[in-house]
Short mmCIF file of C-alpha atoms in Angstrom, two decimals:
data_model
loop_
_atom_site.label_atom_id
_atom_site.label_comp_id
_atom_site.label_asym_id
_atom_site.label_seq_id
_atom_site.Cartn_x
_atom_site.Cartn_y
_atom_site.Cartn_z
CA MET A 1 -11.32 -7.04 -21.66
CA ARG A 2 -10.84 -10.55 -20.30
CA ILE A 3 -8.27 -11.32 -23.02
CA ILE A 4 -6.38 -8.08 -22.31
CA MET A 5 -6.44 -8.83 -18.57
CA GLY A 6 -5.04 -12.32 -19.15
CA MET A 7 -2.39 -10.93 -21.46
CA THR A 8 -1.41 -8.44 -18.75
CA TRP A 9 -1.03 -11.25 -16.22
CA LYS A 10 1.24 -13.21 -18.57
CA GLU A 11 3.39 -10.18 -19.31
CA LEU A 12 3.77 -9.28 -15.64
CA LEU A 13 4.75 -12.83 -14.69
CA ARG A 14 7.51 -12.72 -17.31
CA LYS A 15 8.82 -9.25 -16.41
CA ARG A 16 11.89 -8.67 -14.28
CA VAL A 17 9.88 -6.44 -11.94
CA MET A 18 7.94 -9.50 -10.79
CA ILE A 19 11.14 -11.44 -10.15
CA LEU A 20 12.60 -8.50 -8.23
CA THR A 21 9.41 -8.17 -6.21
CA LEU A 22 9.45 -11.85 -5.29
CA LEU A 23 13.11 -11.62 -4.27
CA MET A 24 12.36 -8.52 -2.18
CA THR A 25 9.44 -10.35 -0.58
CA ILE A 26 11.53 -13.40 0.34
CA VAL A 27 14.28 -11.23 1.83
CA PHE A 28 11.71 -9.12 3.66
CA LEU A 29 9.87 -12.12 5.15
CA ILE A 30 13.12 -13.78 6.26
CA GLY A 31 14.27 -10.58 7.93
CA PHE A 32 10.80 -10.03 9.39
CA TRP A 33 10.84 -13.54 10.89
CA PHE A 34 14.03 -12.84 12.85
CA VAL A 35 12.81 -9.37 13.90
CA ALA A 36 9.50 -10.84 15.08
CA ASN A 37 11.31 -13.58 16.98
CA THR A 38 13.58 -11.06 18.71
CA ILE A 39 10.74 -8.72 19.66
CA GLY A 40 8.44 -11.59 20.61
CA GLN A 41 10.92 -12.88 23.19
CA SER A 42 11.42 -9.47 24.82
CA GLY A 43 9.30 -8.06 27.61
CA ILE A 44 7.57 -11.35 28.48
CA PRO A 45 7.74 -11.73 32.28
CA ASN A 46 6.85 -15.40 32.59
CA ARG A 47 6.08 -17.58 29.59
CA THR A 48 4.94 -20.48 31.75
CA ASP A 49 2.13 -18.47 33.31
CA ILE A 50 -0.16 -18.06 30.33
CA SER A 51 -2.99 -16.63 32.44
CA SER A 52 -0.84 -13.80 33.74
CA GLY A 53 -2.34 -10.43 32.86
CA GLU A 54 1.11 -8.94 32.57
CA HIS A 55 2.11 -11.71 30.18
CA LEU A 56 -0.95 -11.17 28.00
CA LEU A 57 -0.43 -7.42 27.93
CA ALA A 58 3.23 -7.75 26.97
CA ASN A 59 2.39 -10.34 24.32
CA PHE A 60 -0.27 -8.09 22.82
CA THR A 61 2.05 -5.08 22.85
CA ASN A 62 4.77 -7.05 21.09
CA GLY A 63 2.27 -8.31 18.53
CA ALA A 64 0.99 -4.81 17.86
CA PHE A 65 4.49 -3.50 17.27
CA ILE A 66 5.51 -6.46 15.08
CA LEU A 67 2.40 -6.12 12.91
CA SER A 68 2.83 -2.38 12.54
CA LEU A 69 6.46 -2.84 11.57
CA GLY A 70 5.58 -5.57 9.08
CA PHE A 71 2.82 -3.64 7.38
CA PHE A 72 4.89 -0.46 7.35
CA PHE A 73 7.62 -2.08 5.26
CA GLY A 74 5.20 -4.38 3.44
CA ALA A 75 3.49 -1.29 2.00
CA PHE A 76 6.78 -0.35 0.30
CA VAL A 77 6.96 -3.73 -1.41
CA ILE A 78 3.37 -3.43 -2.66
CA ALA A 79 4.00 0.12 -3.86
CA PHE A 80 7.10 -1.09 -5.73
CA LEU A 81 5.07 -3.73 -7.57
CA ALA A 82 2.13 -1.40 -8.31
CA ILE A 83 4.26 1.45 -9.65
CA PHE A 84 6.91 -0.41 -11.62
CA SER A 85 4.47 -2.85 -13.19
CA SER A 86 2.24 -0.12 -14.66
CA PHE A 87 4.36 3.02 -15.14
CA SER A 88 4.94 2.17 -18.84
CA ALA A 89 1.43 0.82 -19.51
CA ILE A 90 0.68 3.36 -22.26
CA ALA A 91 3.82 5.33 -23.07
CA GLY A 92 6.11 2.30 -23.09
CA GLU A 93 3.93 0.23 -25.41
CA ALA A 94 3.32 3.22 -27.70
CA GLU A 95 7.08 3.76 -27.97
CA GLN A 96 7.63 0.07 -28.81
CA GLY A 97 4.89 0.03 -31.45
CA VAL A 98 2.64 -2.45 -29.62
CA MET A 99 -0.34 -0.09 -29.73
CA GLN A 100 -0.14 0.34 -33.51
CA ALA A 101 -0.31 -3.43 -33.97
CA LEU A 102 -3.13 -4.03 -31.50
CA LEU A 103 -5.57 -1.13 -31.53
CA PRO A 104 -6.34 -1.00 -35.31
CA ARG A 105 -8.28 -4.20 -34.73
CA PRO A 106 -11.95 -3.94 -33.69
CA LEU A 107 -11.08 -3.29 -30.06
CA PRO A 108 -12.36 -0.10 -28.41
CA ARG A 109 -9.71 1.83 -26.55
CA TRP A 110 -11.73 1.89 -23.36
CA LYS A 111 -11.85 -1.91 -23.29
CA TRP A 112 -8.09 -2.10 -23.68
CA TYR A 113 -7.57 0.45 -20.91
CA ILE A 114 -9.96 -1.24 -18.46
CA GLY A 115 -8.57 -4.68 -19.30
CA ARG A 116 -5.04 -3.48 -18.58
CA TRP A 117 -6.17 -1.81 -15.36
CA LEU A 118 -7.96 -4.95 -14.18
CA GLY A 119 -4.91 -7.06 -14.96
CA TYR A 120 -2.56 -4.88 -12.94
CA VAL A 121 -5.01 -4.46 -10.06
CA THR A 122 -6.04 -8.10 -9.70
CA LEU A 123 -2.43 -9.29 -9.69
CA GLY A 124 -1.45 -6.57 -7.20
CA ILE A 125 -4.33 -7.35 -4.84
CA GLY A 126 -3.58 -11.07 -5.04
CA TYR A 127 0.01 -10.36 -4.09
CA ALA A 128 -1.15 -8.04 -1.27
CA LEU A 129 -3.33 -10.86 0.11
CA ILE A 130 -0.37 -13.27 0.18
CA LEU A 131 1.79 -10.66 1.92
CA PHE A 132 -0.98 -9.77 4.38
CA ILE A 133 -1.48 -13.41 5.40
CA SER A 134 2.29 -13.99 5.64
CA ILE A 135 2.78 -11.04 8.00
CA LEU A 136 -0.12 -12.19 10.19
CA TRP A 137 1.15 -15.78 10.24
CA ILE A 138 4.71 -14.84 11.22
CA THR A 139 3.44 -12.50 13.93
CA GLU A 140 1.05 -15.15 15.28
CA ILE A 141 3.96 -17.53 15.79
CA HIS A 142 5.91 -15.06 17.92
CA ALA A 143 3.20 -12.92 19.57
CA THR A 144 -0.51 -12.14 19.45
CA VAL A 145 -2.58 -10.87 16.51
CA PRO A 146 -6.23 -9.79 16.24
CA ARG A 147 -8.51 -12.72 15.45
CA ASP A 148 -11.78 -10.98 14.59
CA ALA A 149 -12.62 -11.92 10.98
CA VAL A 150 -14.49 -8.67 10.30
CA VAL A 151 -11.59 -6.57 11.60
CA LEU A 152 -9.09 -8.53 9.50
CA LEU A 153 -11.26 -8.16 6.39
CA LYS A 154 -11.58 -4.38 6.87
CA SER A 155 -7.85 -4.12 7.48
CA PHE A 156 -7.02 -6.06 4.33
CA LEU A 157 -9.37 -3.94 2.23
CA LEU A 158 -7.60 -0.81 3.45
CA PHE A 159 -4.19 -2.44 3.02
CA SER A 160 -4.95 -3.43 -0.58
CA THR A 161 -6.60 -0.13 -1.50
CA ILE A 162 -3.19 1.33 -2.25
CA VAL A 163 -2.89 -1.05 -5.22
CA PRO A 164 -5.71 0.40 -7.39
CA LEU A 165 -4.83 3.90 -6.18
CA LEU A 166 -1.19 3.71 -7.30
CA ILE A 167 -1.95 1.82 -10.52
CA THR A 168 -4.67 4.30 -11.50
CA ILE A 169 -2.39 7.30 -10.99
CA SER A 170 0.47 5.49 -12.72
CA MET A 171 -1.67 4.75 -15.81
CA LEU A 172 -2.89 8.34 -15.79
CA GLY A 173 0.70 9.60 -15.75
CA SER A 174 1.63 7.16 -18.51
CA GLY A 175 -0.83 8.96 -20.77
CA PHE A 176 1.00 12.27 -20.28
CA PHE A 177 4.68 11.39 -19.72
CA SER A 178 7.22 9.05 -21.24
CA ALA A 179 7.81 5.70 -19.55
CA VAL A 180 10.95 6.87 -17.74
CA GLY A 181 9.42 10.24 -16.87
CA ASN A 182 6.33 8.60 -15.42
CA GLY A 183 8.45 6.23 -13.33
CA VAL A 184 10.32 9.18 -11.86
CA PHE A 185 7.08 11.10 -11.34
CA MET A 186 5.38 8.23 -9.51
CA THR A 187 8.41 7.56 -7.32
CA MET A 188 8.62 11.22 -6.30
CA LEU A 189 4.86 11.44 -5.73
CA TYR A 190 4.87 8.34 -3.53
CA GLY A 191 7.90 9.66 -1.65
CA ALA A 192 6.13 12.98 -1.07
CA GLY A 193 3.12 11.18 0.42
CA TRP A 194 5.35 9.11 2.69
CA LEU A 195 7.26 12.22 3.79
CA GLY A 196 4.00 13.99 4.58
CA GLY A 197 2.96 11.08 6.77
CA MET A 198 6.25 11.13 8.65
CA ILE A 199 5.95 14.88 9.25
CA ASP A 200 2.44 14.34 10.57
CA LYS A 201 3.61 11.57 12.92
CA ILE A 202 6.60 13.31 14.44
CA GLY A 203 5.37 16.89 14.26
CA GLY A 204 3.41 16.64 17.49
CA SER A 205 6.41 15.27 19.42
CA LEU A 206 8.69 18.17 18.48
CA ARG A 207 8.85 21.27 20.64
CA LEU A 208 8.09 23.82 17.96
CA GLU A 209 6.43 27.20 17.88
CA PRO A 210 2.70 27.08 17.07
CA ASP A 211 3.20 28.92 13.77
CA VAL A 212 5.90 26.46 12.67
CA LEU A 213 3.77 23.51 13.74
CA ASP A 214 0.77 24.84 11.80
CA THR A 215 2.95 25.22 8.71
CA LEU A 216 4.16 21.62 9.02
CA ASN A 217 0.61 20.37 9.50
CA ASN A 218 -0.57 22.25 6.41
CA LEU A 219 2.36 20.90 4.41
CA SER A 220 1.73 17.31 5.50
CA GLY A 221 -1.98 17.75 4.78
CA MET A 222 -1.31 18.86 1.20
CA MET A 223 1.06 15.94 0.67
CA ALA A 224 -1.56 13.53 2.03
CA LEU A 225 -4.14 14.92 -0.40
CA LEU A 226 -1.75 14.54 -3.34
CA MET A 227 -0.85 10.96 -2.37
CA PRO A 228 -3.23 9.38 0.22
CA VAL A 229 -1.31 6.08 0.54
CA ASP A 230 0.27 6.79 3.93
CA GLY A 231 -3.06 7.94 5.37
CA LEU A 232 -4.72 4.71 4.25
CA GLN A 233 -1.96 2.71 5.92
CA ARG A 234 -2.43 4.56 9.21
CA LYS A 235 -6.17 4.01 8.97
CA MET A 236 -5.58 0.31 8.36
CA THR A 237 -3.43 0.06 11.49
CA ALA A 238 -6.07 1.85 13.56
CA VAL A 239 -8.80 -0.50 12.30
CA LEU A 240 -6.62 -3.56 12.86
CA PHE A 241 -6.12 -2.70 16.54
CA SER A 242 -9.61 -1.21 17.05
CA ALA A 243 -8.23 2.17 18.08
CA ASN A 244 -11.68 3.53 18.94
CA GLU A 245 -12.17 0.79 21.53
CA MET A 246 -8.69 1.16 23.03
CA SER A 247 -8.72 4.86 23.83
CA GLY A 248 -7.80 4.12 27.44
CA MET A 249 -4.65 2.21 26.41
CA MET A 250 -3.06 4.81 24.13
CA GLY A 251 -0.26 5.42 26.60
CA LEU A 252 0.80 1.82 26.13
CA PHE A 253 1.95 2.58 22.60
CA GLY A 254 3.53 5.92 23.23
CA SER A 255 7.11 4.73 22.80
CA MET A 256 6.75 2.82 19.55
CA ASN A 257 8.51 5.37 17.35
CA GLY A 258 5.29 6.67 15.84
CA LEU A 259 4.32 3.35 14.23
CA LEU A 260 1.20 3.20 16.39
CA ASP A 261 0.38 6.88 16.62
CA PHE A 262 -3.39 6.77 16.97
CA ASN A 263 -3.55 10.53 17.45
CA THR A 264 -3.07 11.14 13.71
CA VAL A 265 -5.50 8.56 12.32
CA PRO A 266 -7.40 9.85 9.26
CA SER A 267 -11.18 9.97 9.47
CA ASN A 268 -13.63 7.91 7.43
CA MET A 269 -14.06 10.92 5.14
CA PHE A 270 -10.42 10.49 4.15
CA ILE A 271 -11.22 6.99 2.86
CA ILE A 272 -14.09 8.43 0.81
CA TYR A 273 -11.72 11.08 -0.51
CA ALA A 274 -9.14 8.45 -1.49
CA LEU A 275 -11.78 6.41 -3.34
CA GLY A 276 -13.08 9.52 -5.10
CA TYR A 277 -9.49 10.49 -5.94
CA THR A 278 -8.91 7.08 -7.49
CA LEU A 279 -12.16 7.22 -9.47
CA LEU A 280 -11.42 10.71 -10.78
CA ALA A 281 -7.90 9.71 -11.82
CA PHE A 282 -9.32 6.63 -13.57
CA VAL A 283 -11.85 8.66 -15.56
CA ILE A 284 -9.29 11.30 -16.55
CA GLY A 285 -6.79 8.61 -17.54
CA LEU A 286 -9.39 6.82 -19.66
CA LEU A 287 -10.45 10.04 -21.41
CA ARG A 288 -6.83 10.97 -22.00
CA PHE A 289 -6.13 7.57 -23.56
CA GLU A 290 -9.19 7.90 -25.82
CA ARG A 291 -7.74 11.12 -27.27
CA LYS A 292 -4.05 10.27 -27.17
CA ASP A 293 -2.16 10.19 -30.46
CA LEU A 294 -0.45 6.81 -30.60
#
């Protein structure tokens, strides 16, 4: 498995998807720097009076919005890497004849599958860590960020959880669909989860009839169950800003375009569901690969 994992790392570092991801990251961080600088300079009443309560409140509010904005778009970059690095893990290599050359050797299929999975996941989580630290660092320069190590660790774990989730589903789909078909399937599935999250965020702010609102809530709930990525991101934001301890300050974030909507934060059971969902998809994908005709 260690050899397969290392081989996966080498292949990913040579692929165009890695180059595109790095280019996207550089462009994103440059744009994020200027956005953070612009927001960080707004709403500060008196920068010379550091002890001012109004100054601290405005600085914290700016930091909360900058971080939420950064992680919102950062999740798209991570999803891009996770999906397009693994969508052809099985189907693509079977079509190119790589499987026929490799698997006849004394290598169990389950070891190949787990080695591939570990390679994709470890590289994705490593990239997520770099992006996570970069967003925090840029925000710290222009505003205020949480400094509690435990909170930051929990937030990163939730932030990086989308990597094994997306890669597991992508490898599962690669056992059933062609490489191109699986890429389309994963993109649409991720888009459906994101759309469900947006419906959940803005649904409460619309003046709709109760029946229509219930229908939208049910629709967004089904989308969240099919693709829990957006729910994990909202949970990460809530943990990062200790939403449970800031219940008296919710009105402060009411005008932030839904980026800090703490009224729709998933429960801890949702995290358990997402982990179980990932585990189930992993087992089904492994069993499918064991029986797949290559």
